[in-house]
Short mmCIF file of C-alpha atoms and ligand atoms in Angstrom, two decimals:
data_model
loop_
_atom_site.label_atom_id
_atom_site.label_comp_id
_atom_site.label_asym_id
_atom_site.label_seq_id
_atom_site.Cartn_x
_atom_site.Cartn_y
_atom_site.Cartn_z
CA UNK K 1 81.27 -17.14 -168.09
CA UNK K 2 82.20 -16.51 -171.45
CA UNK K 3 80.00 -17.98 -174.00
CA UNK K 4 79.40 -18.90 -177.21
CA UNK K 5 77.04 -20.69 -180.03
CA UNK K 6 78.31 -22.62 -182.21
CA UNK K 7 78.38 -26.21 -184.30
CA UNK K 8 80.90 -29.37 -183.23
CA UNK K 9 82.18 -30.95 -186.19
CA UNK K 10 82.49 -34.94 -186.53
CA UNK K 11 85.77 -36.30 -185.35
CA UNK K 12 86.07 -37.92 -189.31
CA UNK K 13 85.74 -34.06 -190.27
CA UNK K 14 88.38 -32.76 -188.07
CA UNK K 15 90.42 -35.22 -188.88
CA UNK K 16 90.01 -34.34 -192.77
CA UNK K 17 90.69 -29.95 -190.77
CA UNK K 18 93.49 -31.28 -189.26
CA UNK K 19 95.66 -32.21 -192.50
CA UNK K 20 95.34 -28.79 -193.71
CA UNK K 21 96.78 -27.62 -190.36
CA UNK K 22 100.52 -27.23 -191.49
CA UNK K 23 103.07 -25.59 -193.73
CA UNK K 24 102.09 -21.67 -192.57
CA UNK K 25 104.84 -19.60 -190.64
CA UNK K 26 103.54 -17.59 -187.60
CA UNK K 27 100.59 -20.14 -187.42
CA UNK K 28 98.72 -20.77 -184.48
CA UNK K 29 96.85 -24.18 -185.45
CA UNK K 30 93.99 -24.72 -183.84
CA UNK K 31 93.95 -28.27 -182.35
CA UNK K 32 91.38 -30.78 -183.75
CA UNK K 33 89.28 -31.02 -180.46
CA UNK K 34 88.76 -27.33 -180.95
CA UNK K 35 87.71 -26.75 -183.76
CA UNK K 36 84.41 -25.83 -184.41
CA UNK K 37 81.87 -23.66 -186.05
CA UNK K 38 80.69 -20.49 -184.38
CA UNK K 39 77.18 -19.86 -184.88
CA UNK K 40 76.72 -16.83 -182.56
CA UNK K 41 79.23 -15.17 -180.07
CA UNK K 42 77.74 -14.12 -177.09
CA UNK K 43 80.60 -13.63 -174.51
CA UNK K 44 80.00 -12.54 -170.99
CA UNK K 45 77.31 -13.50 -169.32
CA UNK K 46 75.97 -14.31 -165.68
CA UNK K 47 74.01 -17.11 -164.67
CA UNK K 48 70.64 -16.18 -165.04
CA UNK K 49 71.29 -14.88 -168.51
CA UNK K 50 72.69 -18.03 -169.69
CA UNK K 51 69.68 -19.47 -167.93
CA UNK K 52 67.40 -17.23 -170.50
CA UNK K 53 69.62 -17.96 -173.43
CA UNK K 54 69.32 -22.30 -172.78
CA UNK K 55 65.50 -21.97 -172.68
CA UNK K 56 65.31 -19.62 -176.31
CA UNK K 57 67.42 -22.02 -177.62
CA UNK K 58 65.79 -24.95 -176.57
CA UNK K 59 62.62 -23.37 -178.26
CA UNK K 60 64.37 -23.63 -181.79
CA UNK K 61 62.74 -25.25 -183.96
CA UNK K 62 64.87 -26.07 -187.49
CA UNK K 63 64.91 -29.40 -189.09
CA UNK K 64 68.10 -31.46 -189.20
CA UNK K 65 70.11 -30.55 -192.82
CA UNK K 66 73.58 -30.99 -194.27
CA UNK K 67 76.60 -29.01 -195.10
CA UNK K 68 80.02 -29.21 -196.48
CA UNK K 69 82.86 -27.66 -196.19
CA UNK K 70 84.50 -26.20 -199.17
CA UNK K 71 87.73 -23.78 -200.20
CA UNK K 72 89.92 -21.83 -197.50
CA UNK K 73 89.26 -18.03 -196.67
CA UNK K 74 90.84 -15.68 -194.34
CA UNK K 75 90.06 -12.61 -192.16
CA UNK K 76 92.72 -9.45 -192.24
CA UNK K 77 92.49 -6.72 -190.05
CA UNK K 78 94.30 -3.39 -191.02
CA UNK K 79 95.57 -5.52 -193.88
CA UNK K 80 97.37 -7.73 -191.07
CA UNK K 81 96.56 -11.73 -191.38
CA UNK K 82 94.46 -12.71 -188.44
CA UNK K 83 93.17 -15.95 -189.49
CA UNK K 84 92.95 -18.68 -191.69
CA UNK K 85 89.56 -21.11 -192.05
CA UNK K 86 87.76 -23.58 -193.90
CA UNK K 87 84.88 -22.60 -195.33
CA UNK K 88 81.16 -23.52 -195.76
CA UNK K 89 79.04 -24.24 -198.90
CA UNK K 90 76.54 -21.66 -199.39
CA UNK K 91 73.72 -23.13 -197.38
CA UNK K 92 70.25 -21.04 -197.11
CA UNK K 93 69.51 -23.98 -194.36
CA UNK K 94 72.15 -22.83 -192.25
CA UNK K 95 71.54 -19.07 -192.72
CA UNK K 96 67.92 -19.60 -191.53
CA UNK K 97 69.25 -21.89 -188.28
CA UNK K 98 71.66 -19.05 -187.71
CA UNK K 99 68.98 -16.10 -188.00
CA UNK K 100 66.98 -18.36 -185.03
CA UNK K 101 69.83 -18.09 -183.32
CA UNK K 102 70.80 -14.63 -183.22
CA UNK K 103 66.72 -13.95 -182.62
CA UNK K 104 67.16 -16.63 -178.86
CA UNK K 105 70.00 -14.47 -178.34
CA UNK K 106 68.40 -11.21 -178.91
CA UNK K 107 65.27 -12.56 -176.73
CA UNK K 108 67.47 -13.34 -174.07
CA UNK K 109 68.98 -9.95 -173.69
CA UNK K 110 71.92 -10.19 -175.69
CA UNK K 111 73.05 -6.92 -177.43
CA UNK K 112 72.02 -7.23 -181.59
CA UNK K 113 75.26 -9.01 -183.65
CA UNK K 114 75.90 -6.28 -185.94
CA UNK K 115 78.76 -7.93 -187.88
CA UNK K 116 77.45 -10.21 -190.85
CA UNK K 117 77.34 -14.06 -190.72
CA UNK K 118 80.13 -15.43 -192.16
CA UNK K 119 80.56 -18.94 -191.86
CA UNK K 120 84.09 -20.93 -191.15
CA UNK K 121 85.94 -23.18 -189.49
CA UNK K 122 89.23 -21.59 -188.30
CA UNK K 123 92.02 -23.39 -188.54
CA UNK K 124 94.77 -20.85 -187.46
CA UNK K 125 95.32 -17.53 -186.02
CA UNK K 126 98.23 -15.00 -186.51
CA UNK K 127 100.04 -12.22 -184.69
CA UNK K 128 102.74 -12.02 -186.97
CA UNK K 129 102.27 -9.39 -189.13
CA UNK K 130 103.29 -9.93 -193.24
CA UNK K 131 102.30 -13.81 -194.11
CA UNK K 132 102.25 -14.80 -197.74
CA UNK K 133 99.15 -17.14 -198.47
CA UNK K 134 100.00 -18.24 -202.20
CA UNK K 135 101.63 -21.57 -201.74
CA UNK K 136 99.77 -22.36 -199.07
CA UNK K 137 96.28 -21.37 -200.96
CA UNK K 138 97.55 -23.44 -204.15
CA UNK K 139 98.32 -26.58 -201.74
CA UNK K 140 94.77 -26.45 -200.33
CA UNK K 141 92.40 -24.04 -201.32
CA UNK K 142 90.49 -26.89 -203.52
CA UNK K 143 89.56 -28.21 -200.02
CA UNK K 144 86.25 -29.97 -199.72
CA UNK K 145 84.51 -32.37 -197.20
CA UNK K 146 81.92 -34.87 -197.79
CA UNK K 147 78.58 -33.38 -196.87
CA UNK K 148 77.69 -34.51 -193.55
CA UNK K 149 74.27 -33.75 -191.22
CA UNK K 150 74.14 -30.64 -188.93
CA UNK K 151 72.14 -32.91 -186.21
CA UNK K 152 72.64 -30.39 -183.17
CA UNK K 153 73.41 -27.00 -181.83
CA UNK K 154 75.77 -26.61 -178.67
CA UNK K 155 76.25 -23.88 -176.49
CA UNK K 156 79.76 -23.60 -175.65
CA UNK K 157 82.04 -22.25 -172.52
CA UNK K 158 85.02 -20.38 -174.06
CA UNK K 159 88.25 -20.87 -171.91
CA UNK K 160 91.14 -18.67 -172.11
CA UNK K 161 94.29 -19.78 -171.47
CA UNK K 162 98.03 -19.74 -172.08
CA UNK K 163 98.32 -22.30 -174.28
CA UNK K 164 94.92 -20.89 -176.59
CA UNK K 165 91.28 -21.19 -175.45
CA UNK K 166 89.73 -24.51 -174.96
CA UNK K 167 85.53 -25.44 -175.41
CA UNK K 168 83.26 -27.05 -173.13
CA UNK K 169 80.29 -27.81 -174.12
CA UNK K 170 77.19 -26.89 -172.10
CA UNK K 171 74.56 -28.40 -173.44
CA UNK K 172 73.55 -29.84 -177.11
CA UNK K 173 69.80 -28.62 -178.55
CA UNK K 174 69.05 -31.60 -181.39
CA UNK K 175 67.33 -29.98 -184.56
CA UNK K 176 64.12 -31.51 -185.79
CA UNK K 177 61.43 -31.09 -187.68
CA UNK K 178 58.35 -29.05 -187.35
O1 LIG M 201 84.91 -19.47 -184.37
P1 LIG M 201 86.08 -18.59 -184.42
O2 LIG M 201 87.35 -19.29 -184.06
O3 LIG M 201 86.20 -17.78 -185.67
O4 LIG M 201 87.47 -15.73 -182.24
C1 LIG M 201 86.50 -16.31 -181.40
C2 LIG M 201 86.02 -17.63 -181.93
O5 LIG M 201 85.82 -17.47 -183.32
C3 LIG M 201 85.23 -15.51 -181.46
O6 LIG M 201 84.26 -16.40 -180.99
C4 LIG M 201 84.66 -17.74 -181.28
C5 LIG M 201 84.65 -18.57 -180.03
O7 LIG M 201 85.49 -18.01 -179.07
N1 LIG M 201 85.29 -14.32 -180.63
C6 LIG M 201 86.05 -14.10 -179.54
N2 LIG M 201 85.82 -12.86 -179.07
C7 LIG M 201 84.92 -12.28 -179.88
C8 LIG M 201 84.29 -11.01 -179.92
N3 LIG M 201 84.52 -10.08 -179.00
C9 LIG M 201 84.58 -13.22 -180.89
N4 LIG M 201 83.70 -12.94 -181.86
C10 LIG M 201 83.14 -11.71 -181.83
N5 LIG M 201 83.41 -10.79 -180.89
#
């Protein structure tokens, strides 16, 4: 199964995602049911290593904070568009939960992340190749959400399909305090 970390948003939050989901040729928009925050990707894994990665991250222990979401980024690769997002306040909260994470992942045999954390929300993803961002960024780039609480973690099964990937999620591990 192919697997993944990550953060489900509050269906008043998507819904705020969703309105920015429009007016970009070439755009994939992600639909509001996905959309999500990735915390860790972890990919392929069998049974037994999902097993160790539930139990390290039901040993997390990180009290319950807030975040918002603020601006619009993207991510290029080879100076080609790949995708657009909504992005996070800087949160030192969040950086800690996500260094816990990465640490259960390690633990539970997962191969060292070596890319560095940046968190988003993406909202659409290209394969077209020259995309012009500037009306789209001066429509929406001053993009903010009220700050809401980060309450849980989920572990999530990534599906591929056709029609885009779709989530499940596997199980939900509550932050609290210490
Ligand atoms: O949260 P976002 O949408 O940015 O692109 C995939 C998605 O990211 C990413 O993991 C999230 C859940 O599927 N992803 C897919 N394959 C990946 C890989 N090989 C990957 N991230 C890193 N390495």
């Amino acid at each position: 199964m192919r697997l993944f970390v990550g953060i489900s948003l509050p269906a008043d939050i998507r819904l705020s995602l969703a309105t920015l989901c429009s007016g970009l040729a070439g755009a994939r928009w992600v639909t509001p049911e996905n959309m999500h925050m990735t915390l860790r990707f972890i990919g392929d894994a069998d049974g037994g290593m999902a097993e160790d990665l539930d139990a390290e991250l039901s040993g997390i222990q990180v009290p319950e904070f807030d975040i918002k979401l603020t601006g619009i980024g993207s991510f290029s690769k080879r100076s080609r568009l790949r995708a657009v997002w909504a992005g996070v306040e800087t949160n030192a909260a969040l950086i800690h939960l996500q260094r816990k994470i990465e640490q259960a992942a390690v633990r539970a045999g997962f191969p060292p992340e070596g890319r560095k954390f940046t968190p988003h929300i993406t909202l659409a993803r290209f394969k077209t190749q020259q995309i012009d961002l500037g009306d789209y960024l001066e429509a929406n780039g001053a993009f903010s959400s009220a700050p809401f609480p980060l309450e849980a973690v989920t572990l999530f099964e990534s599906h591929l399909g056709h029609g885009g990937s779709h989530y499940v999620a596997l199980n939900d591990y509550p932050l609290r305090g210490i």
